[in-house]
Structures are given as C-alpha cells and as structure tokens.
Coordinates of C-alpha atoms and ligand atoms in Angstrom, one line a residue:
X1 CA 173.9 113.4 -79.3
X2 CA 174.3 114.5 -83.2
X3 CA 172.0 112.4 -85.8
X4 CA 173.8 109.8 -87.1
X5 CA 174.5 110.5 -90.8
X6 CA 177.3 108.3 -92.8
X7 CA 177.9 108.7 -96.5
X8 CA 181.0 106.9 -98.1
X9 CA 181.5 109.9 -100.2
X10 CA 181.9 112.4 -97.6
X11 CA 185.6 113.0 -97.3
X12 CA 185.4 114.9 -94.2
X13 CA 183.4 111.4 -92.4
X14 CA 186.0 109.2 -94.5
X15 CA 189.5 110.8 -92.6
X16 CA 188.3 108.6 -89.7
X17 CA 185.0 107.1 -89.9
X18 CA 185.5 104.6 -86.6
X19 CA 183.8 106.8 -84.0
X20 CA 180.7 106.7 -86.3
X21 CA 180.8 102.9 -87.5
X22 CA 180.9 101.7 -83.5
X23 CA 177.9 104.3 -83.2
X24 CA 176.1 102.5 -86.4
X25 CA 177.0 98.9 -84.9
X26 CA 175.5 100.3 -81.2
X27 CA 172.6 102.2 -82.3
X28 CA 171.0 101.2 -85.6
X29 CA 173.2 97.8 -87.1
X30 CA 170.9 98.2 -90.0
X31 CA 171.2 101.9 -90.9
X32 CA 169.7 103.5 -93.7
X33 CA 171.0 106.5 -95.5
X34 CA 167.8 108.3 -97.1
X35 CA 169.8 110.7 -99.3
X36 CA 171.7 108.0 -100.9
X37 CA 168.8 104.9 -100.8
X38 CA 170.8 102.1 -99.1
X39 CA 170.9 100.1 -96.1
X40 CA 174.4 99.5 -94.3
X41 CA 175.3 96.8 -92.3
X42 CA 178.2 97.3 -89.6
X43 CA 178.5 93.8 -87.0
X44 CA 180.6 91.2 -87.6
X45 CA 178.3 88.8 -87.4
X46 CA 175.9 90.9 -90.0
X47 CA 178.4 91.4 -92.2
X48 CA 179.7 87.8 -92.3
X49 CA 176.4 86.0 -92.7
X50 CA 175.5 88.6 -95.4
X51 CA 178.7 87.5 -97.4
X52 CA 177.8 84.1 -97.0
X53 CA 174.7 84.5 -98.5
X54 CA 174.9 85.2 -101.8
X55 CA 171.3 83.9 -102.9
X56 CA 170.0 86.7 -100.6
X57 CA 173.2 89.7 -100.6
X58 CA 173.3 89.3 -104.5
X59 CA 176.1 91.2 -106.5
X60 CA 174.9 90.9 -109.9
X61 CA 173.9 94.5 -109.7
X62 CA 177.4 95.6 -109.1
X63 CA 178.9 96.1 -105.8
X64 CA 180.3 99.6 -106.1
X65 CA 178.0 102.0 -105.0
X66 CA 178.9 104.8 -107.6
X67 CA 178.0 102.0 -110.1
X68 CA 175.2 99.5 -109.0
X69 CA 172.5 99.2 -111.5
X70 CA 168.9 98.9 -111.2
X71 CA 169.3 96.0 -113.4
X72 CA 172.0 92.9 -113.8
X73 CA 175.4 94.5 -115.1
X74 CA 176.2 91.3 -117.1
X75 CA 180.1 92.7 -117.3
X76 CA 181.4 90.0 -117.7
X77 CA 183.6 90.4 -114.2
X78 CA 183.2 87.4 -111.7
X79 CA 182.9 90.3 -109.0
X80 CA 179.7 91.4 -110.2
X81 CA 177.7 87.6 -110.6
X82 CA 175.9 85.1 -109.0
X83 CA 176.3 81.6 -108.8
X84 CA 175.6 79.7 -111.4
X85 CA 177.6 81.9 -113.8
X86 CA 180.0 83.3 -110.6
X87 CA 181.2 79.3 -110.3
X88 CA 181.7 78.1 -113.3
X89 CA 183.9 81.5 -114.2
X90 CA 185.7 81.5 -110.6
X91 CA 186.3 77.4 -111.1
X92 CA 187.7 78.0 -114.8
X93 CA 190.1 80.9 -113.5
X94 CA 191.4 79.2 -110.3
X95 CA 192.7 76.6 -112.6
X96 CA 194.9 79.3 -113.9
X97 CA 195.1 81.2 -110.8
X98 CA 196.6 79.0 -108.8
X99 CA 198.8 79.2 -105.2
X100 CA 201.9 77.3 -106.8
X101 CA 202.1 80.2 -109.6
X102 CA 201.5 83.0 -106.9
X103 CA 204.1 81.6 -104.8
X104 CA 206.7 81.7 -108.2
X105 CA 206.5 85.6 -107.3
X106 CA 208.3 86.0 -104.3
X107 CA 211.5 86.2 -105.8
X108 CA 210.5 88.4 -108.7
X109 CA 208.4 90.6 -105.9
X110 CA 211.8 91.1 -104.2
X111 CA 213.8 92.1 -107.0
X112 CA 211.4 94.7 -107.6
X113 CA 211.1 95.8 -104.4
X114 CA 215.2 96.2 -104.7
X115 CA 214.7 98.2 -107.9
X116 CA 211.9 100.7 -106.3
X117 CA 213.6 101.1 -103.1
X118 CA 217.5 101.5 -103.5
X119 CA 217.0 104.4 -105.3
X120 CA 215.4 105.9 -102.4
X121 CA 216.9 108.2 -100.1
X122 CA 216.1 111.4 -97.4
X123 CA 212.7 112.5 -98.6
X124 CA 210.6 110.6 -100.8
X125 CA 206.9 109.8 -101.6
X126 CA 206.4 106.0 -100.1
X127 CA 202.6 105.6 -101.8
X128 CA 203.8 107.3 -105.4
X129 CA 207.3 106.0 -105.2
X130 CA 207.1 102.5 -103.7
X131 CA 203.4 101.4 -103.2
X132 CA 201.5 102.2 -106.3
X133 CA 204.3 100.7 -108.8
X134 CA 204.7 97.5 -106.7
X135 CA 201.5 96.1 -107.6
X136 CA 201.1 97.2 -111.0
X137 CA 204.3 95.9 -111.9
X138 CA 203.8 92.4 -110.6
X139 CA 200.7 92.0 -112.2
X140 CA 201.7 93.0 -115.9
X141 CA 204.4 90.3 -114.8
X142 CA 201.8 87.8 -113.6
X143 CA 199.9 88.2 -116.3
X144 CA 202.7 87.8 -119.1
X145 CA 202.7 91.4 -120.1
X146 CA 206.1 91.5 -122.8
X147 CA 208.8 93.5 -121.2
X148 CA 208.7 95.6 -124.3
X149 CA 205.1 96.4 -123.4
X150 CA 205.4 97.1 -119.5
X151 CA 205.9 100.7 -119.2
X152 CA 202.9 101.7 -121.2
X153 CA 200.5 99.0 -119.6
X154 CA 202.0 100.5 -116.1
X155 CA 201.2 104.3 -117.4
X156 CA 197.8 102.6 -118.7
X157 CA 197.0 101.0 -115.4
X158 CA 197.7 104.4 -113.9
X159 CA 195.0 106.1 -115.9
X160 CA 193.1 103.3 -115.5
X161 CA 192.7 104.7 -111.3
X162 CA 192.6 108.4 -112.3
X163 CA 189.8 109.9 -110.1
X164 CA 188.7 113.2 -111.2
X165 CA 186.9 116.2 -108.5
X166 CA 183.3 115.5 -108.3
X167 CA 183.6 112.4 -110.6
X168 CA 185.2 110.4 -108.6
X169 CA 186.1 107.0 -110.1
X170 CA 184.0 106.9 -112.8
X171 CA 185.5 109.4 -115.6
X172 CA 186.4 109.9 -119.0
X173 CA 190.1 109.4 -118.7
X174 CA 189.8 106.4 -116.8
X175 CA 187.3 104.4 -118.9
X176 CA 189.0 105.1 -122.1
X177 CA 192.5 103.7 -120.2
X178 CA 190.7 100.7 -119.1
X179 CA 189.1 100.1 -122.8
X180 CA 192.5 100.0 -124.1
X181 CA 193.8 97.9 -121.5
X182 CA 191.0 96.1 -122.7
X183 CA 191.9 95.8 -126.7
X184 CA 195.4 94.9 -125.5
X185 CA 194.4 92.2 -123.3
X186 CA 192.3 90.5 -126.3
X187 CA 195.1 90.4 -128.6
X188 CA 196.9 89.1 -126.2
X189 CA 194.8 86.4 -125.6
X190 CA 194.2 85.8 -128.8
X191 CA 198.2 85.9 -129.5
X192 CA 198.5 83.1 -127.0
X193 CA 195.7 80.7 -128.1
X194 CA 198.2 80.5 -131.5
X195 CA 201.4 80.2 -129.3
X196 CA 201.3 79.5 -125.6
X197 CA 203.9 80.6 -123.3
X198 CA 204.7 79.6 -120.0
X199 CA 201.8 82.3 -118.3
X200 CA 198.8 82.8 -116.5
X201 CA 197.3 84.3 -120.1
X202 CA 198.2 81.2 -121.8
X203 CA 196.9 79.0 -118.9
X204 CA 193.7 81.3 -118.9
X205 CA 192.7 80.0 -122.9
X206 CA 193.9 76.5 -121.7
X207 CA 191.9 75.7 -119.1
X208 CA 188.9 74.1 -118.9
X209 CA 185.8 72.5 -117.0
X210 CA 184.2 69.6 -117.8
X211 CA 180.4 70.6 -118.5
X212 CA 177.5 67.8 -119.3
X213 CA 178.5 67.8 -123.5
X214 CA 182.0 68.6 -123.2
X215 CA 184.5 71.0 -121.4
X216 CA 184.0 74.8 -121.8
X217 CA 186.7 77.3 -121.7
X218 CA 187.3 80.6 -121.2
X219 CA 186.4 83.2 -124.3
X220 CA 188.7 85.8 -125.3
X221 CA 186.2 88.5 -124.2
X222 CA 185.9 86.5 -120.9
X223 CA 189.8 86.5 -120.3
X224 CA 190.3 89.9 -121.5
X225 CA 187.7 90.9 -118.5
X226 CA 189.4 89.0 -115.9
X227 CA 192.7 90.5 -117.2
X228 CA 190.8 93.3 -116.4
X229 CA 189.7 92.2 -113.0
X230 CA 193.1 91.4 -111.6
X231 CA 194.1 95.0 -112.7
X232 CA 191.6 96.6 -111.1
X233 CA 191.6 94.7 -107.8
X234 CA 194.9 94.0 -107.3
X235 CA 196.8 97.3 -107.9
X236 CA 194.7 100.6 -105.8
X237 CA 193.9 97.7 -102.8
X238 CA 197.8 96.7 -102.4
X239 CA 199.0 100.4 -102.6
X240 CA 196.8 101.7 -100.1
X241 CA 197.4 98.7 -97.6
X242 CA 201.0 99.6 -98.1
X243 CA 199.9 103.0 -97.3
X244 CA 198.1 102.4 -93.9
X245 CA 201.1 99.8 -92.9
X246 CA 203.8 102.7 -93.5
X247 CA 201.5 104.9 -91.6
X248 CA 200.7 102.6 -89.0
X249 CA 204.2 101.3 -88.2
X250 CA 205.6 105.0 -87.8
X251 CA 202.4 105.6 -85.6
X252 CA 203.9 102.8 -83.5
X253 CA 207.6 102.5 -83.6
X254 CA 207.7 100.1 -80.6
X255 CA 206.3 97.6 -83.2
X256 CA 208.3 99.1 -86.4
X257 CA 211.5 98.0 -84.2
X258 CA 209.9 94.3 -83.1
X259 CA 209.3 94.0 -87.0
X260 CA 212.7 95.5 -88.4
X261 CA 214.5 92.8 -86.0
X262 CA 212.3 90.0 -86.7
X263 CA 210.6 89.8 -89.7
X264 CA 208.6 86.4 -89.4
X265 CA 206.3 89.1 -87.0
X266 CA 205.4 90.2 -90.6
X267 CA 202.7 87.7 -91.7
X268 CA 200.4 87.9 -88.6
X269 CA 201.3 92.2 -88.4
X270 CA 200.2 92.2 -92.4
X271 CA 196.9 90.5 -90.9
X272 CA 196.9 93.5 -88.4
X273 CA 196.8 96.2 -91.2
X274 CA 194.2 94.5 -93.2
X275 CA 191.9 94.2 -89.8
X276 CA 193.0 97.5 -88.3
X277 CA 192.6 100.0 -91.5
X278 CA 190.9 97.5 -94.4
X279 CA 191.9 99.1 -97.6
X280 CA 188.2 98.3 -98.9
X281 CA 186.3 98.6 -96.4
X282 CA 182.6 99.0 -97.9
X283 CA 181.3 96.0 -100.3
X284 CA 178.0 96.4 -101.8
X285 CA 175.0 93.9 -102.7
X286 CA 171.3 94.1 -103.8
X287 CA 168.6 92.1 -102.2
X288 CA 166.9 89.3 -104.2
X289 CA 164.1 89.2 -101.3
X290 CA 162.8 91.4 -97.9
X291 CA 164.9 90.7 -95.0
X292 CA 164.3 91.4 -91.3
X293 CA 167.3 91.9 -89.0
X294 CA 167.1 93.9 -85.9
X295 CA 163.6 94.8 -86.4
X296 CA 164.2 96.6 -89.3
X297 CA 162.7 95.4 -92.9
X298 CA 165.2 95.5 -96.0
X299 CA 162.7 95.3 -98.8
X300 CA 163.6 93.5 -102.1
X301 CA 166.0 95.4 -104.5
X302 CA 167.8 97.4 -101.9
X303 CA 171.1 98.6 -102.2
X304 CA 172.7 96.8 -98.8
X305 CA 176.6 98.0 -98.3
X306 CA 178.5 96.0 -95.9
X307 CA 180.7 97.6 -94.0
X308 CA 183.6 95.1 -93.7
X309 CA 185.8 97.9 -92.3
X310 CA 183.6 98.5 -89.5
X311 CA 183.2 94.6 -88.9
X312 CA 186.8 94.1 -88.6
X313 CA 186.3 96.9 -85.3
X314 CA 183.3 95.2 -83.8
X315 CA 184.4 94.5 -79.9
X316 CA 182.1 92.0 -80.3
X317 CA 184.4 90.3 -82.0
X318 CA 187.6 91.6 -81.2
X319 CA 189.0 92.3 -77.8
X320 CA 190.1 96.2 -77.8
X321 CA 189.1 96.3 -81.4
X322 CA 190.2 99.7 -81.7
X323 CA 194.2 98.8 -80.1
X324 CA 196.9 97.9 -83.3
X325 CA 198.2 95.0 -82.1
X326 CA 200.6 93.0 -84.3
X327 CA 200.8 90.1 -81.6
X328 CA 196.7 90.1 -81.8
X329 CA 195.5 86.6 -82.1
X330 CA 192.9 86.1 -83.9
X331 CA 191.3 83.4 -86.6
X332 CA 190.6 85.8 -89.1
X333 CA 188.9 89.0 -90.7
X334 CA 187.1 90.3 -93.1
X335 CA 189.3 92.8 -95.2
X336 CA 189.1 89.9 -98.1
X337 CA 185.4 89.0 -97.9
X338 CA 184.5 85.9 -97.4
X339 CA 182.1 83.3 -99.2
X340 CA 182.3 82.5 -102.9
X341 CA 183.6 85.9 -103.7
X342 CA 186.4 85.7 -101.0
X343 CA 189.2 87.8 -102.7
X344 CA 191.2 85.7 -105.2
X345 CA 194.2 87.7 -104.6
X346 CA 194.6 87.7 -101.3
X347 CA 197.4 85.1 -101.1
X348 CA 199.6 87.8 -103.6
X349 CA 198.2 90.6 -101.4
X350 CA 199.5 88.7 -98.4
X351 CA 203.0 88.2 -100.7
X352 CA 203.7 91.5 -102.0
X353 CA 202.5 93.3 -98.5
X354 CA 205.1 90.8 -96.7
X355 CA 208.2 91.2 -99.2
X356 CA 207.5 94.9 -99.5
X357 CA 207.3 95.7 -95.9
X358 CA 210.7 93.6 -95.2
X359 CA 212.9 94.9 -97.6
X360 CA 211.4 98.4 -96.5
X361 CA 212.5 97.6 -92.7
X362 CA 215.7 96.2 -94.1
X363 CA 216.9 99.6 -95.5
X364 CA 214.6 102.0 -93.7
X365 CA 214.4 100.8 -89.8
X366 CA 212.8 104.5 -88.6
X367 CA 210.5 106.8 -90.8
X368 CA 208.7 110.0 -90.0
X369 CA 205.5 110.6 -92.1
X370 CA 204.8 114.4 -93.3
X371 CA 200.6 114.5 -92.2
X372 CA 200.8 117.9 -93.4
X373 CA 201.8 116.8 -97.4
X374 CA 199.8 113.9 -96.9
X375 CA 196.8 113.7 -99.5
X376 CA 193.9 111.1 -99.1
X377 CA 192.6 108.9 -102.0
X378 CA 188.3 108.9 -102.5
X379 CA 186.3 106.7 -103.7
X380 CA 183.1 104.2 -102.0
X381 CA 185.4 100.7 -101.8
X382 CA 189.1 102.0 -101.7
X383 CA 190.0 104.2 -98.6
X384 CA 193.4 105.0 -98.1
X385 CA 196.5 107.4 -98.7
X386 CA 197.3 108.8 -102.6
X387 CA 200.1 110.7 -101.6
X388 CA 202.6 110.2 -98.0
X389 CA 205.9 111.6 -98.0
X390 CA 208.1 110.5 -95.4
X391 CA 211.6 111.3 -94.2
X392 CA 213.7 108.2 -93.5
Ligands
HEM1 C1 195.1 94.3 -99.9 C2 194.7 93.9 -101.0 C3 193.4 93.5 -101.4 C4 192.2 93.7 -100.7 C5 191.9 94.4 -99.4 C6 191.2 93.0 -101.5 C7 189.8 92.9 -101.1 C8 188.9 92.2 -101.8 C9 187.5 92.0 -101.3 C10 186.9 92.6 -100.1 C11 186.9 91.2 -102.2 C12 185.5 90.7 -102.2 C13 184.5 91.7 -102.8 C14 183.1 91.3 -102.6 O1 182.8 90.4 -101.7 O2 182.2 91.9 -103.2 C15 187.9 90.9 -103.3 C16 187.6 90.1 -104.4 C17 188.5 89.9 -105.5 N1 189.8 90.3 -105.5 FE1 190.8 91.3 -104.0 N2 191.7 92.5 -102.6 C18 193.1 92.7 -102.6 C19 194.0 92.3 -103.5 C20 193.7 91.7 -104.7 C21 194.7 91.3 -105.7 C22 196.2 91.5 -105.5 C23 194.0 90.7 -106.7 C24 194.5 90.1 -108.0 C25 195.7 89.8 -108.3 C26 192.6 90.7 -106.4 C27 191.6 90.2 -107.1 C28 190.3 90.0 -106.7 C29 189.3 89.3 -107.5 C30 189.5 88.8 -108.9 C31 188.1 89.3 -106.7 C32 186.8 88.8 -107.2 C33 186.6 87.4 -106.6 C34 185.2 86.9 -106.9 O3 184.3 87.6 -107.2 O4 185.0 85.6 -106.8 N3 192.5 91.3 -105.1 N4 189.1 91.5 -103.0

C-alpha cells in the first residue's frame, strides 16, 4: 500500500481523486498534508459538524487555500467572516436576495438558454459555448447590469476567472478584471442610491436592519463587494456543474433518455450531480482553538480544509456512494455547505442547472463527449471541465 499523499493542486490526483478520499475517510479522517501545513477532513459527519461550527471552523482567514492569511482578511466578502459581522451582512443582503426575485428568472434563464443553444449545431464546445455564458449572463441581469454595459462586464467576468500556469487563480490579469468590476459596481451603486430602479442593486442600498440606535444599511464599498461575491461564486461553480452533468448524463445514457422524456426527473438528478461530482468540493477554515477528533490534535490556527466532495461519497452516509443514481433518495448533501454560510445561491444554482439541462435535452436528446479535446479547469475550490466538446 502507497503513502497516502493528497494535495488539491496536484492535477494528476485532481482527474479523479475518489479512490484517495475513501482511503482518507478509512485510514486517517483527520489527515495532514506536511508540505502544504493543513489538516483535511473527509466524513460526512466531520465535515458537517465542522460547518456547523463556525466559532471553532472560523473563515475569517479566508477559505481558499491559495489565499488564507495568517491574519483576518477583513475583505469585506461575507464568505470570509464570522458572526457577528457574517450576520448582520448576510441578514442585510437576504433582504435583497430574496427567493421571490430568484424565481422572476426562470423565464429570462430560458430565453437565454434559447439564445446560447439554437445556434448550436454538429460539433460544439458545451462548457465555452453554453456553460460559462449562462451564468454570467444571468447575473449581470440579476444584478441590473444596463444592456448597454453587458458584453463588457461578461468579457470582464471572464478575466475575472483567468487562471494562469503555475499561478493558478491568483494573477495579474485577473485581479486587475475584478478591480474594475469593482469601480463599475460602485458607481453603480452609487447611480442607484440617486435613482432606484426596479433591481437587486437598488434593493441592495435600500435595505436595512434595525440596529439598537437606528437601522444600518449597506455601504457602497460593502455592495460593491457583494456585487463582487455573487460574480465570483455564482459564475465558475454553475459552469462546471453544467460541465459534470453533460459529462455525466452521456456517461449514462439510460438516464439522459429517462431525463429527455421526463423532465420533472431534473430537480432530484440536479441534486445527483451536485452530490456525485461537487463542483467545489474543498472549503477551507482556520481553528480559533485545539481540537481532538480521532485521536489526532488540530492545534489552534490550523488551516482545516473540508473536503465536502469527499463527504458527499462517504458510504457512511450514502448507500453505494460511488453509483450515479438520479432516482437516489436522499435528504440532502453537502455541495452547498451548510450552516450560516450555506451557499446563498443555491436556489439560482438549482434554477439555471434545471432550465439549462431541459432545454439542452429538448434539442440535443444524445451527445458523445470528445475525452481526448477535453481540458480540465485547476484551482483548490473549483474542480471541473474548462473545455468539453461534444458531438450531438
Ligand atoms: C453549483 C453552483 C454552486 C455551488 C456548488 C456553490 C457552492 C457554495 C459553497 C460550498 C458555499 C459555502 C462556502 C463555505 O462554507 O465556505 C457557497 C457560499 C456562497 N455562494 Fe455558492 N455555490 C454555487 C452557486 C452560487 C451562485 C449562483 C451564487 C450567487 C448568485 C452563489 C453565491 C454564494 C455566496 C454569496 C456565498 C457566501 C455565503 C455566506 O458566506 O454566507 N453561489 N457556495
């Protein structure tokens, strides 16, 4: 039996890193990775109680690896606080954010998928042609991006997820896209707070929480980061669980054909994907004390990842974890998180993965995927497919 070594950067381990994630949940469920200082969790149960302690698991440090801090980040991004600051923030936004807007979408999320996809015929690219735009598109609409001003935020948003050879996410290109994005998103705010529109900008500067002296609102700065937020975790995630669902379903056409003939299969088979091959699969946290679990002693100020990928495989908590099942019954996963920081996009997730995936099924029933042209996509939280031309 080999050592066991895994490293979220290794592309090699990250083409399929299942085999070694049931060996970390057998044989050391807290492992540690010496070359890279940090623990990793890989249960279910781990993994869940971790999220649901956020006193303990804290993010303030950043929850990326390439980008935790020894120190608090103070971003300004609800991802990367605790509570108290993580509450008020999240309870200010979610008055904005709310399931009644999301749900406004599905028409608009279907028209778009019209656009993307008639055009679409014989050989085409389904992550560059379909899956990346979808998501970027719907959230310069959801934000209130002027149609006039669309096509640049969509090539900004692009930059914004440029990933450069031994840099990875974090690179000159794509910091200087998301500091624009960033300038544009104040003056938009700022436009609003003269002239509200009917939009989630305009509902951002508006709402407000009662505090002991008063009600506090958002600040420009703050609104501008959450602008931010949504940009960055709502367009790679989305693209790459279209990815694995295009890959999946042709990996199973048994299941395509169920799916293609009966589409209201498609909210518990989107729940499938997200278990099956969880498009951010690694979440990190620092400790705020020592903790013992299985023998082993995490001391204070450890980088902890949890593996949520791995947790949504555990046979300890799902029956023939490894089998893609889209009839599986189960009560839920963990591809969103869980906790305060459960993902606050997962009902548009669930939306745009649902609309897209129908209208795919409606004009493509049967795809083949070229593995050979197929190119991966690299970084510690997003695993998934860049590029995956198919024939249809
Ligand atoms: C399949 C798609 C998606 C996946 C797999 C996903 C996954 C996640 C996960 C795992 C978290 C928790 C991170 C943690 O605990 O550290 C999270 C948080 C978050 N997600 Fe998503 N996400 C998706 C789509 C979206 C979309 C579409 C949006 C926005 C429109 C979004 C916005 C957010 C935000 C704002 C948070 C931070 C919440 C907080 O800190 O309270 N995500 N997401």
């Amino acid at each position: 039996m080999t050592a066991l070594y895994w490293d979220p950067f290794d592309t090699t381990i990250d083409l399929d890193p299942y085999p070694l994630w049931r060996r970390m949940r057998d044989e050391q469920p807290v492992y540690h990775n010496d070359k890279l200082a940090f623990h990793a969790l890989s249960r279910h149960a781990d993994v869940e109680a971790a999220t649901r302690d956020p006193r303990t698991y804290s993010s303030a440090y950043g929850t990326v690896l390439e980008i935790m801090t020894a120190e608090p980040m103070r971003t300004g991004m609800m991802l990367f606080m605790d509570p108290p600051e993580h509450t008020m923030l999240r309870t200010l936004v979610s008055r904005a954010f709310t399931p009644r807007r999301i749900s406004l979408l599905e028409g608009y999320v279907r028209t778009l998928c019209a656009e993307l996809l008639d055009p679409l015929t014989g050989e085409f690219d389904y992550v560059q042609d379909f899956a990346v735009q979808l998501p970027s598109r719907v959230i310069s609409e959801l934000i209130g991006v002027d149609p006039a001003d669309r096509e640049e935020v969509r090539e900004e948003i692009d930059r914004a997820f440029h990933i450069e050879e031994g840099k990875g996410i974090i690179n000159d290109v794509a910091i200087a896209a998301m500091a624009r994005l960033h300038t544009y998103f104040r003056e938009q705010v700022e436009a609003r707070r003269k002239s509200p529109r009917d939009d989630l900008m305009s509902a951002l500067v508006q709402a407000e929480v009662p505090t002991g002296d008063g009600a506090r609102r958002l600040t420009t700065a703050e609104a501008a980061d959450f602008a931010g937020l949504l940009v960055s975790g709502g367009t790679e995630t989305v693209a790459r669980l279209l990815g694995w669902a295009c890959v999946l379903l042709a990996a199973h056409p048994a299941q395509r054909a169920e799916l293609a003939a009966d589409p209201s299969l498609l909210r518990n088979a989107v729940e499938e994907i997200l278990r099956y091959e969880s498009p951010s699969p690694v979440q990190g946290r620092t400790l705020t004390r020592d903790v013992l679990l299985h023998g082993t002693t995490m001391p204070a100020r450890s980088k902890v990842l949890l593996l949520t990928g791995a947790a949504n495989r555990d046979e300890r908590a799902y029956a023939d974890a490894d089998r893609f099942d889209i009839h599986r019954r189960f009560d839920g996963h963990l591809a969103f998180g869980l906790g305060i920081h459960f993902c606050l996009g997962a009902a548009l997730a669930r939306l745009e993965a649902r609309v897209g995936l129908e209208e795919t099924l409606r004009r493509f029933p049967v795809w083949e995927v070229d593995h050979e042209r197929a190119a991966r996509l690299h970084s510690s939280t997003v695993r998934g497919y860049d590029k995956l031309p198919i024939a249809v």
